[in-house]
Amino acid sequence: MQIAVISDIHGNCFAFDKALEDIRRQGIEQIVCLGDAIQGGAQPAETVERLREVGCPIVMGNADAWLLSGVETSPQEQATEQQLAVRAWSLAQLSVNDRAFIQQFQPTIEIALEAGQKLLCFHGSPHSFDDIILPNTPEDTLNRLLGGFDATLLTGGHTHTQQLRHLEHASYFNPGSIGLAYIWQILGEKFEVAARAEYAIVTSEAENMGITFRRVPFDLEKLTNIIRASGRPFAEQTISMYQQHT
């Protein structure tokens, strides 16, 4: 069996569609989404519609919860005026049914793999969608956040970076971001996002398991036109983040 693991679409349905094309070309029918699907991008309603069509299980991300409630749960983050304006605009694009759809996202999702193995899906960690796991997160922190769960494979999003880490009796991976793939090498100098949709494929065959990371480039000019035509506040600032990066 194969499962496409996607995360952090952030209202970028154009990038989501490119990833779906790549997933379907490979004949993969099962998809799971790790959250932060709607808030931030120029296509919140379109993204909800596409997720309805796909019909995959979806984890509740911190940005999804904040979109609905307006309550910031992370002590490390404080919403800016720009983020508040984008949230208000995003909510205005969504119907009552759209909001009810988002409300149904789950804290965690467990998927049965072959040979009795399990895939545990979440956003930040199984404990909280605000928890942060990076490639340089210390081993003791990693074990505190991910240890003790009855799963062979654990997967989370939130940090928009493809990575694979190994625990004592399990492995953890982040599939990257569909809509906001961070260019981590230069984050200290200037915040930039690559014009590509990132996701991962889990392959489970008897007791054997594999993880494949995918990067699907998309047309930055087309996305730019979508953002400008959407009416989303601060459109030019958003466009300036994206780079045609391999």
PDB file of C-alpha atoms in Angstrom, residues 7 9 15 64 98 100 131 144 157 168 183 227:
ATOM      1  CA  SER A   7       0.622  19.182   5.043  1.00  0.00           C
ATOM      2  CA  ILE A   9      -1.447  23.850   2.185  1.00  0.00           C
ATOM      3  CA  ALA A  15      -0.009  24.297  -5.438  1.00  0.00           C
ATOM      4  CA  ASP A  64      -6.811  26.086  11.177  1.00  0.00           C
ATOM      5  CA  ASP A  98     -16.947  25.558   4.982  1.00  0.00           C
ATOM      6  CA  ALA A 100     -18.164  23.452   9.829  1.00  0.00           C
ATOM      7  CA  ASP A 131       5.000  21.851  19.247  1.00  0.00           C
ATOM      8  CA  ARG A 144       9.833  13.645  24.976  1.00  0.00           C
ATOM      9  CA  GLY A 157       3.913  19.096   9.719  1.00  0.00           C
ATOM     10  CA  GLU A 168      14.439   4.054  19.504  1.00  0.00           C
ATOM     11  CA  ILE A 183      13.871  27.885   2.069  1.00  0.00           C
ATOM     12  CA  ILE A 227      -2.928  36.110  -5.558  1.00  0.00           C
TER      13      ILE A 227
END
